[in-house]
CSV table of C-alpha atoms and ligand atoms in Angstrom, one decimal:
chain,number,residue,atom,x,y,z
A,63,UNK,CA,0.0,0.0,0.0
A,64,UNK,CA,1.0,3.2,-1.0
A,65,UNK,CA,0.2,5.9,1.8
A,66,UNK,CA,-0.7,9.4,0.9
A,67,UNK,CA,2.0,11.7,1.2
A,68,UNK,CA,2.1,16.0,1.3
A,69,UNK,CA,3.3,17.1,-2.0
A,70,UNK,CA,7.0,17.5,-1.9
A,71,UNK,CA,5.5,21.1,-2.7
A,72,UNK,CA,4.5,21.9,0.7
A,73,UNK,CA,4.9,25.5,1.8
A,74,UNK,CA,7.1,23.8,4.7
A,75,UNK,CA,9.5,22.1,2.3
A,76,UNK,CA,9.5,24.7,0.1
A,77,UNK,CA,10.5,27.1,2.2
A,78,UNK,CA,13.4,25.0,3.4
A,79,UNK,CA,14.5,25.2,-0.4
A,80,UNK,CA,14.3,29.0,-0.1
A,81,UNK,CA,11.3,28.3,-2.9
A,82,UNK,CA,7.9,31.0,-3.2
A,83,UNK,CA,5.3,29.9,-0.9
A,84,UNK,CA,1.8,31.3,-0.7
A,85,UNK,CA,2.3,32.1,3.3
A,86,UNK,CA,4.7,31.5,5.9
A,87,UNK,CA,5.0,27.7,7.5
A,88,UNK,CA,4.8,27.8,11.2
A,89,UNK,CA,5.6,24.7,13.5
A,90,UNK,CA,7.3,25.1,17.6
A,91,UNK,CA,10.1,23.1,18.5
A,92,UNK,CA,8.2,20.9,21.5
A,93,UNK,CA,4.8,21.6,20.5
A,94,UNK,CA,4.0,17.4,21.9
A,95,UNK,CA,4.7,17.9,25.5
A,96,UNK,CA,3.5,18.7,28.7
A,97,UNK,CA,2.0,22.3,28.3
A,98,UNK,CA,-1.1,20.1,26.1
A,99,UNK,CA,-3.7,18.6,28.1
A,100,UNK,CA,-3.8,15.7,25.7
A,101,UNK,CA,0.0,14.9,26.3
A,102,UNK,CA,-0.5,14.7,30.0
A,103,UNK,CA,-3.4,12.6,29.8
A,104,UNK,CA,-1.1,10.1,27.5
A,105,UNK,CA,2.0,10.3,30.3
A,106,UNK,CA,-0.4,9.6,33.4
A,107,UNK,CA,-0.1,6.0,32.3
A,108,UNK,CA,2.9,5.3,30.8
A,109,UNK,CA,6.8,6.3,31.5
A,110,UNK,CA,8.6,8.8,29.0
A,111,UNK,CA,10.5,5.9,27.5
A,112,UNK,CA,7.7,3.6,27.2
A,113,UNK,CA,6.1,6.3,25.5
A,114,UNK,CA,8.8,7.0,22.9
A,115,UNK,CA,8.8,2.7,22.3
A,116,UNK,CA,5.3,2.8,21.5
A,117,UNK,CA,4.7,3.5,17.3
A,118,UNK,CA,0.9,3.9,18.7
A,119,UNK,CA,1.5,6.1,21.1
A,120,UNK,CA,4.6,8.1,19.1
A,121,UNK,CA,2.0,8.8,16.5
A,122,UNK,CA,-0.9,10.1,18.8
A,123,UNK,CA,1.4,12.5,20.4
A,124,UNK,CA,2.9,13.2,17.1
A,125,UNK,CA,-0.5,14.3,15.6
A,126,UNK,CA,-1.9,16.0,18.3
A,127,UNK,CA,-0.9,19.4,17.9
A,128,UNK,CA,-1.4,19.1,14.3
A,129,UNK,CA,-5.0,18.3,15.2
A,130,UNK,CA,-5.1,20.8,17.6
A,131,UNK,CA,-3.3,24.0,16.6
A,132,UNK,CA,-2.6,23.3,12.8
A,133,UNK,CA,1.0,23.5,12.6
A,134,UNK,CA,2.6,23.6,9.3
A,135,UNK,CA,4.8,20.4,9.8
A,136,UNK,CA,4.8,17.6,12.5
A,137,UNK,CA,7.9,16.4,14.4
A,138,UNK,CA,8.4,13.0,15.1
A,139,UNK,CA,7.6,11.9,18.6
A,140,UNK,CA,11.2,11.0,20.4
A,141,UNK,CA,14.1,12.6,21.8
A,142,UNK,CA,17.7,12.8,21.2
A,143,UNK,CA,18.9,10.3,23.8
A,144,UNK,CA,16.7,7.0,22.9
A,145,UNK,CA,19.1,5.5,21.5
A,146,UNK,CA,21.6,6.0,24.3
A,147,UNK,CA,20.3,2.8,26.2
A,148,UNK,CA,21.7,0.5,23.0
A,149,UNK,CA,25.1,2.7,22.8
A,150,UNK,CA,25.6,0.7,26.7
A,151,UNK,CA,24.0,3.8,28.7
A,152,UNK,CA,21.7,3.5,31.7
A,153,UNK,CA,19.1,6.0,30.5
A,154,UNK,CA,16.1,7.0,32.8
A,155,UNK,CA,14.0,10.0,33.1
A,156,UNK,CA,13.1,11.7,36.3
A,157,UNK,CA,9.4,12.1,36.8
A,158,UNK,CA,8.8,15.8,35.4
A,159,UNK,CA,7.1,17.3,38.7
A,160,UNK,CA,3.4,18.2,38.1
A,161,UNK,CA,2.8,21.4,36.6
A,162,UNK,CA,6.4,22.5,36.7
A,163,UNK,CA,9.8,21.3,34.5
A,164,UNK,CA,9.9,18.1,32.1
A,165,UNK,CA,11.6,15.0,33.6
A,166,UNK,CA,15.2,15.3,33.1
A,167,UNK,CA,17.3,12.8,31.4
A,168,UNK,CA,19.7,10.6,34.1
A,169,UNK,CA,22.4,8.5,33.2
A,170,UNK,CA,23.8,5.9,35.9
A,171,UNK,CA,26.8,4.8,33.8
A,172,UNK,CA,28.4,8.3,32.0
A,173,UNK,CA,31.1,8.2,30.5
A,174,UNK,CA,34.1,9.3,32.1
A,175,UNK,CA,37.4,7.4,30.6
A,176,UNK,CA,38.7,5.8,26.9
A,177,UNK,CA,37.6,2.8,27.9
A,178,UNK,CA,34.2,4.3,28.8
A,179,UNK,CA,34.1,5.7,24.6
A,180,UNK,CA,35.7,2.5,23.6
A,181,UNK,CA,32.7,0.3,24.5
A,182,UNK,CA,30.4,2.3,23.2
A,183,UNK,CA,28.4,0.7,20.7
A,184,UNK,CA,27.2,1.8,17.6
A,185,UNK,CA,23.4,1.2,17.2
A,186,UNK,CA,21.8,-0.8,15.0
A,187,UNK,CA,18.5,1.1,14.2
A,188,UNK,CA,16.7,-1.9,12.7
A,189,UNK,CA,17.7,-4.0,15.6
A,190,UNK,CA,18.1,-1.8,18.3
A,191,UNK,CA,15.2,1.2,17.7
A,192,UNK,CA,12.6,-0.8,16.0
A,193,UNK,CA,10.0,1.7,17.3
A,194,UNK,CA,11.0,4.8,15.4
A,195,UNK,CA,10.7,3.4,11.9
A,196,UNK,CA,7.3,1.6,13.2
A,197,UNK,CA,6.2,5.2,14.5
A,198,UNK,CA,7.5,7.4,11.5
A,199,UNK,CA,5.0,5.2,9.4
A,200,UNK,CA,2.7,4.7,11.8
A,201,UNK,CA,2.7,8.9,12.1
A,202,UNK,CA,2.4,9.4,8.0
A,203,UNK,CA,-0.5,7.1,8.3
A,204,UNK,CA,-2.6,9.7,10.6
A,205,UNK,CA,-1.0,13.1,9.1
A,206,UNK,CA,-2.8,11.1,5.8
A,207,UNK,CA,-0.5,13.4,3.8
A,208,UNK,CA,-1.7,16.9,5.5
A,209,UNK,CA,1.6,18.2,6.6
A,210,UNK,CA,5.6,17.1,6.1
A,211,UNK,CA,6.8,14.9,9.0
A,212,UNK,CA,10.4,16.5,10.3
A,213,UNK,CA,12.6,13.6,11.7
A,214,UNK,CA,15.4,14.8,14.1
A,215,UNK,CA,18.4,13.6,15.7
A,216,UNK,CA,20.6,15.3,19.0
A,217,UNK,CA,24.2,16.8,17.2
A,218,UNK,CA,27.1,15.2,18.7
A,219,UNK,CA,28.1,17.5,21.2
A,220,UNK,CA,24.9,18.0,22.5
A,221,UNK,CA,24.3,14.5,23.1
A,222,UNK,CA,27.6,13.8,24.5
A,223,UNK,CA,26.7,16.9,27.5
A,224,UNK,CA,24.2,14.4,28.7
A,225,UNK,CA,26.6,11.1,28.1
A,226,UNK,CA,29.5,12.8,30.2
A,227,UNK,CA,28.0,14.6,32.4
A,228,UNK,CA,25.3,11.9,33.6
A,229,UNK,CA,22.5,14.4,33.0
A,230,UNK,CA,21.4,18.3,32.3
A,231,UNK,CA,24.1,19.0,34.7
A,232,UNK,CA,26.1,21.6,32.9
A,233,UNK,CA,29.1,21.0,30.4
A,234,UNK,CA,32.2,21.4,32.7
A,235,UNK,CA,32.7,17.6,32.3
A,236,UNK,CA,32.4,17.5,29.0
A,237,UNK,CA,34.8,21.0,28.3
A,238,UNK,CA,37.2,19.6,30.7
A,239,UNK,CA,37.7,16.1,29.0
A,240,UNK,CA,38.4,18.6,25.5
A,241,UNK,CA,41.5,19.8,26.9
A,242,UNK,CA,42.7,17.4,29.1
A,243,UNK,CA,42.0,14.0,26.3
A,244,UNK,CA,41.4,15.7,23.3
A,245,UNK,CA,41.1,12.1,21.4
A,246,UNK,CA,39.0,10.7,23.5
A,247,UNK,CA,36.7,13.4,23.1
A,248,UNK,CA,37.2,13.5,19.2
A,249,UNK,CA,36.6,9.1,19.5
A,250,UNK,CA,33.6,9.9,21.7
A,251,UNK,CA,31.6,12.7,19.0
A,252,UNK,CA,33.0,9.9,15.9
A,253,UNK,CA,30.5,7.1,17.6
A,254,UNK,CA,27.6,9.9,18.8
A,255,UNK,CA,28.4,11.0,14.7
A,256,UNK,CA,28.0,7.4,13.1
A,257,UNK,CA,24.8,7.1,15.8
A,258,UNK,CA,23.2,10.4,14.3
A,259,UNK,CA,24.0,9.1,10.6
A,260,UNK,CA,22.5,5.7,10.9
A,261,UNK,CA,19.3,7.0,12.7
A,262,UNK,CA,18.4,10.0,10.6
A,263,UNK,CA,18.8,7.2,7.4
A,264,UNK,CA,16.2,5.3,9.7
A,265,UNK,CA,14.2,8.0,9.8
A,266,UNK,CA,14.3,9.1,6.6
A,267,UNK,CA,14.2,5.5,4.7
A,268,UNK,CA,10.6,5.0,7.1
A,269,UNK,CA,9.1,7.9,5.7
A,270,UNK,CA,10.4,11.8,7.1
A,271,UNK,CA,10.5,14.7,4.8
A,272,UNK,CA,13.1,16.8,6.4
A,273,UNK,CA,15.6,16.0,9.6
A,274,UNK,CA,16.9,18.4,12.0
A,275,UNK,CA,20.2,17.8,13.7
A,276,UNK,CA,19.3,19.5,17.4
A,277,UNK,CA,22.8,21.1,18.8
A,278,UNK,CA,21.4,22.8,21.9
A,279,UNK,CA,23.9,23.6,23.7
A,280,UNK,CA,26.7,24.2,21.6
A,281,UNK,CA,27.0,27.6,22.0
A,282,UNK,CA,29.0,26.6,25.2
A,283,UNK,CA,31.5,26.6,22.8
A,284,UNK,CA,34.3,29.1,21.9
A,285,UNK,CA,35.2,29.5,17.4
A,286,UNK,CA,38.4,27.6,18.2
A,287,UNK,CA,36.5,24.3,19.7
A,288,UNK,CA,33.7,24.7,17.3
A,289,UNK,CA,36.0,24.3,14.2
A,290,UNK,CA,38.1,21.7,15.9
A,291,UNK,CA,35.1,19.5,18.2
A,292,UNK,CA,31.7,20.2,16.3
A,293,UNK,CA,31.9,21.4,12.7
A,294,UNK,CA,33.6,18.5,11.4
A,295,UNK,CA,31.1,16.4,12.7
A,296,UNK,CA,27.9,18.1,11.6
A,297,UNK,CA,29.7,18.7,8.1
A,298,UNK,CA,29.7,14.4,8.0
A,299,UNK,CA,25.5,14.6,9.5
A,300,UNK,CA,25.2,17.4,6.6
A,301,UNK,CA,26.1,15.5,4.1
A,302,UNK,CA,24.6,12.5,4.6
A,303,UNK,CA,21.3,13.8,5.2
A,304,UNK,CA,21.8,15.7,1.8
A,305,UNK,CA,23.0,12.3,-0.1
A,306,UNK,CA,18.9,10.7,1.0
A,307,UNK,CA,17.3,14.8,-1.0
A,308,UNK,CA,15.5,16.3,2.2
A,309,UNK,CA,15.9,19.1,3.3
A,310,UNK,CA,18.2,19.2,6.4
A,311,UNK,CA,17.6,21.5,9.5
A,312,UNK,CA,20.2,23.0,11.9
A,313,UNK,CA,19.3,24.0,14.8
A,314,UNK,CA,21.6,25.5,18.3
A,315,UNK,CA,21.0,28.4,20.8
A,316,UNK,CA,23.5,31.2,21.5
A,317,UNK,CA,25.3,30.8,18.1
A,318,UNK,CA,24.8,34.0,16.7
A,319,UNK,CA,28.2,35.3,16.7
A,320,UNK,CA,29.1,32.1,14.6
A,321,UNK,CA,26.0,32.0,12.0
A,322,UNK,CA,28.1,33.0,9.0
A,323,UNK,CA,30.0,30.3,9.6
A,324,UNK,CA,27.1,27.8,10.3
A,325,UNK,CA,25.4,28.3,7.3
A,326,UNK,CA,28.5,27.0,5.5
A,327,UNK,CA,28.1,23.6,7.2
A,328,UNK,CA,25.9,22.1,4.5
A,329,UNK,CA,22.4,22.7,5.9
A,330,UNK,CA,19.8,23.7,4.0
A,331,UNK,CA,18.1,25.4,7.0
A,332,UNK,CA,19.7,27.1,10.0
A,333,UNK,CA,17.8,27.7,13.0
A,334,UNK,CA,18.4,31.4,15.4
A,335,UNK,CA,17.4,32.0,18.7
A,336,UNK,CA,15.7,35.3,20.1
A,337,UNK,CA,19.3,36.9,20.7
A,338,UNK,CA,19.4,38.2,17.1
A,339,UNK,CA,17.1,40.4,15.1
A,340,UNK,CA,15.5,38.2,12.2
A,341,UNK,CA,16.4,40.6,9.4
A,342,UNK,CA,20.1,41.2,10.5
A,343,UNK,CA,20.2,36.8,10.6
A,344,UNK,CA,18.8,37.1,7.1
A,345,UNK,CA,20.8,39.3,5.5
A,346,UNK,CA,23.9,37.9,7.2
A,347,UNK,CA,23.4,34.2,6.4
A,348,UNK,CA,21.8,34.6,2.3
A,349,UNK,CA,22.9,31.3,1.4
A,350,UNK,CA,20.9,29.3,3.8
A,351,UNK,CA,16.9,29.3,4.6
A,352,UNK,CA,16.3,30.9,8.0
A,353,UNK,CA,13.8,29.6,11.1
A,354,UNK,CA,12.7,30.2,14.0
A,355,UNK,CA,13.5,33.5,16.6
A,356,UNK,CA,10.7,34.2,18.7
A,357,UNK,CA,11.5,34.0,22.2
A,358,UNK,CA,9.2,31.2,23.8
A,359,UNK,CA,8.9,33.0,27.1
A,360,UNK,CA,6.5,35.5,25.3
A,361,UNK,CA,4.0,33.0,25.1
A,362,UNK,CA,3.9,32.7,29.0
A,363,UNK,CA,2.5,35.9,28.8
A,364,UNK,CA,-1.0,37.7,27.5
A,365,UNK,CA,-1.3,36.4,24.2
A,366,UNK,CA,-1.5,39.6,22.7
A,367,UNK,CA,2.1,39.9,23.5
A,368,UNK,CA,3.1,37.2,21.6
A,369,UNK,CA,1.0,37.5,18.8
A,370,UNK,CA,2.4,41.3,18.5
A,371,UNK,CA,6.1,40.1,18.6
A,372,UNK,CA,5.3,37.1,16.5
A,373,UNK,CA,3.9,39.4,13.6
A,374,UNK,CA,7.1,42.2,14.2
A,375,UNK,CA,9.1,39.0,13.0
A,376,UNK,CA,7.0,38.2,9.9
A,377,UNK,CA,7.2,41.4,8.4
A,378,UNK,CA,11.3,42.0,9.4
A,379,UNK,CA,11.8,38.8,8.0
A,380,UNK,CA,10.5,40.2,4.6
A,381,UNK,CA,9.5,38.3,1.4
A,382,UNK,CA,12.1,37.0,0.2
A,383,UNK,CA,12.1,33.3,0.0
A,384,UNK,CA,13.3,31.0,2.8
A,385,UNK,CA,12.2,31.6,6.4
A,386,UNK,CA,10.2,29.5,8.6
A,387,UNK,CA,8.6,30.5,11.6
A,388,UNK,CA,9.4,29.0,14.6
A,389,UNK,CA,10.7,29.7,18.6
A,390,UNK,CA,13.9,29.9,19.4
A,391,UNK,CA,14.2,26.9,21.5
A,392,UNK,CA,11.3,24.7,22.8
A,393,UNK,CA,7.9,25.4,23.9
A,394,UNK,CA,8.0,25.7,27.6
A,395,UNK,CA,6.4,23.8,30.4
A,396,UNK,CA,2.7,25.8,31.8
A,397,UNK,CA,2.4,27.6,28.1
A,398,UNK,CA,-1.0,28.1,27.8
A,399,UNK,CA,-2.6,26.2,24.8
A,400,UNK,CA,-4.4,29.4,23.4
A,401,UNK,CA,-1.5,31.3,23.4
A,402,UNK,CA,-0.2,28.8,20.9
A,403,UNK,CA,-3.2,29.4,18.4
A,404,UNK,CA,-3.1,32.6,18.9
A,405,UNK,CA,0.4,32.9,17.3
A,406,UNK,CA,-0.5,30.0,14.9
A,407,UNK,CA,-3.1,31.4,13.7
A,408,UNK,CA,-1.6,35.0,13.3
A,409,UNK,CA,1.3,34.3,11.4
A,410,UNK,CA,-0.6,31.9,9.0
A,411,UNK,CA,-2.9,35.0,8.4
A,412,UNK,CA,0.1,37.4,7.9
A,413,UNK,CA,0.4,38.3,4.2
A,414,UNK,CA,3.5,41.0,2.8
A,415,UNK,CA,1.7,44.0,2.0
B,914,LIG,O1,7.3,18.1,19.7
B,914,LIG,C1,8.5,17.9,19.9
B,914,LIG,O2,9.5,18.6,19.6
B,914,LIG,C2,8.7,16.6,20.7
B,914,LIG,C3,9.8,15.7,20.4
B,914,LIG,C4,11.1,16.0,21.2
B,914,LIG,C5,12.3,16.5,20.7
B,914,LIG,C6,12.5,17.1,19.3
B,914,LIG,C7,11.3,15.7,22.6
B,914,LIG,C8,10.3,15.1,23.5
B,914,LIG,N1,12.6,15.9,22.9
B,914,LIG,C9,13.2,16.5,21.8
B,914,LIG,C10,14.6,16.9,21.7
B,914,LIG,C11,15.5,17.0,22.9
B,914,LIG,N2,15.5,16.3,24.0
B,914,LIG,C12,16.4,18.1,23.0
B,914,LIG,C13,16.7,19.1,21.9
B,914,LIG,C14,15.7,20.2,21.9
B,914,LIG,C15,15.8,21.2,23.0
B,914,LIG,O3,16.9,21.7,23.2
B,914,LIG,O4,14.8,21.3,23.7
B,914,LIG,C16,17.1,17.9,24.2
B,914,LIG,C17,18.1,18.8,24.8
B,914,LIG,C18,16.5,16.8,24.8
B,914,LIG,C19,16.9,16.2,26.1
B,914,LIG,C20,15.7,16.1,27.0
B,914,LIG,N3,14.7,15.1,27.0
B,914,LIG,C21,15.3,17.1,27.9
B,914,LIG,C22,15.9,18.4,28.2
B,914,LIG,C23,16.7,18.4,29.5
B,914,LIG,C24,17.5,19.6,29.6
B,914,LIG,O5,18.8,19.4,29.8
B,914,LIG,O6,17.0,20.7,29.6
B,914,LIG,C25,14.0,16.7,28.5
B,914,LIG,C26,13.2,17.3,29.5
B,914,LIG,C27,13.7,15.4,27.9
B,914,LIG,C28,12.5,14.6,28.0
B,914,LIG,C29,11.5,15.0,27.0
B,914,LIG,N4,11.7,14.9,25.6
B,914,LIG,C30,10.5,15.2,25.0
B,914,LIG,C31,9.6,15.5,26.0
B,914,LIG,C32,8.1,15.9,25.7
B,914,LIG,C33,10.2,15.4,27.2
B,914,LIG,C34,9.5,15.6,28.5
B,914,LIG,C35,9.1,14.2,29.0
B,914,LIG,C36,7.9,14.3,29.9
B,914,LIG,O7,8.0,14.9,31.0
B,914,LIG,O8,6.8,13.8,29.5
């Protein structure tokens, strides 16, 4: 069977490609989680893990803001460290506290030494994350072609914070083990780069449109370390995302004194954060498509607020070809639900004059 697909036309896709589209696209980076009613109602039976094993499950999550708010493009229902349990990690997630922060990742086992890298293994995506493929297609099956399914995986050093450091417990670890065993750290971001490969194939081959390579928290990082630690590595993720023809997403926070230099990495899309005005990341980076940049703490508030600085953003970015709206990093925890229609809804009404 043949399942319905969006038209590789999609105003999403298109605007990846930096092609004319009849409006902006408009999806949020986390818009399945906690702040939606629905999501909570799924996690008050199962675990976080459990959920992201379940194709039934990924795909009801996955859909749910499409349903809901109308997004533009869905985002496959995961995270970046699933497949850090068949690398040899112990990965749990705390129980997010009611009402307040998600449950952070923990990991019993980081790594700390060469031998720690060394027996690190490689996943097999078939084998080891069965689930993903299963929910990709399981997720096409309910978007029945409406919107473009983004498939994602965590950048290398972003995923190796969390593998060192046992946790969101800072990057101190992690820096430290740059300077003092610089080859261990490169052979530690060479597996965490052949992991990202092999999944975003996965992803891809079940069914995704576009991949985004989420590299959080690499803005920890000074120009020297970035050239030497990350851009190799997200060159390699790059390319191999190009070599399968979707379009490929990057996306980091506090990078904007680097975004020249990120938009020659090979992406077709580079994400900016809220510390950079939308029309000075446009005109600085011409060679790349540009998304996201409103600050998701505005939707905390009235939601006039963030429907005013939401539209401020459309019309700076200007017409030209090649900018997708989204935040600037996730939405957060106790966001309320109408302030996400709100801006939804006015930035898919927003026309250039
Ligand atoms: O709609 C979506 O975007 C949902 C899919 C998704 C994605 C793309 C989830 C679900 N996680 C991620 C990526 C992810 N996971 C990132 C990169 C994006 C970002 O910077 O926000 C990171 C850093 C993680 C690691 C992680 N997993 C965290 C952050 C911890 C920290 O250091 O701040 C958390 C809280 C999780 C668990 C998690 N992942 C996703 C959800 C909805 C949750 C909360 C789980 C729950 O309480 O139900």
């Amino acid at each position: 069977m043949r399942l319905p697909m969006p038209a590789t036309t999609h105003r999403f896709l298109e605007a990846c490609r930096r092609r004319p589209v009849d409006r902006l696209p408009v999806w949020m980076m986390r818009q399945a989680g906690r702040y939606q009613p629905s999501y909570r109602a799924v996690r008050a039976d199962v675990g976080f893990l459990e959920l992201c094993r379940s194709p039934e499950l990924i795909a009801r999550v996955t859909c749910a803001p499409i349903d809901e708010f109308g997004f533009d493009a869905a985002i496959l229902f995961s995270d970046i460290l699933v497949h850090l349990p068949a690398m040899g990690l112990d990965l749990s997630f705390e129980k997010g506290e009611k009402g307040k922060g998600d449950g952070g990742p923990r990991i019993a086992n980081p790594v700390r030494t060469r031998a720690d890298v060394a027996a690190l293994r490689v996943p097999d995506p078939a084998r080891d994350l069965p689930y993903v493929a299963a929910g990709v297609r399981a997720i096409n099956a309910g978007l029945a072609g409406r919107v473009p399914l983004i498939g994602f995986v965590g950048g290398p050093f972003t995923v190796a914070s969390y593998a060192v450091e046992g946790g969101s417990q800072g990057f101190t670890r992690l820096k430290t083990m740059l300077y003092a065993d610089p080859d261990g750290a490169h052979a530690l971001f060479e597996k965490l780069t052949q992991a990202a490969i092999v999944q975003i194939e996965a992803q891809i081959a079940a069914g995704c449109h576009a991949a985004q390579v989420f590299e959080s928290w690499l803005g920890e990082l000074d120009r020297e370390d970035l050239e030497r630690f990350s851009f190799p590595y997200l060159v390699r993720i790059a390319e191999a995302i190009r070599r399968t023809g979707v379009p490929s997403i990057f996306f980091g926070t506090g990078l904007s004194g680097h975004l020249e230099r990120i938009a020659q990495l090979g992406f077709d899309v580079v994400s900016v954060d809220w510390r950079i005005p939308i029309d000075e990341a446009r005109r600085r980076a011409p060679g790349v498509a540009i998304q996201g940049n409103l600050d998701s703490t505005v939707l905390l508030g009235p939601p006039a607020a963030g429907v005013r600085k939401a539209l401020a953003i459309c019309e700076a970015a200007g017409p030209a070809p090649g900018y997708v709206f989204n935040l600037g990093h996730g939405i957060q925890v106790g966001t309320p639900p109408e302030n996400v229609k709100a801006v939804v809804d006015a930035v898919q009404a927003f026309r250039w004059k």
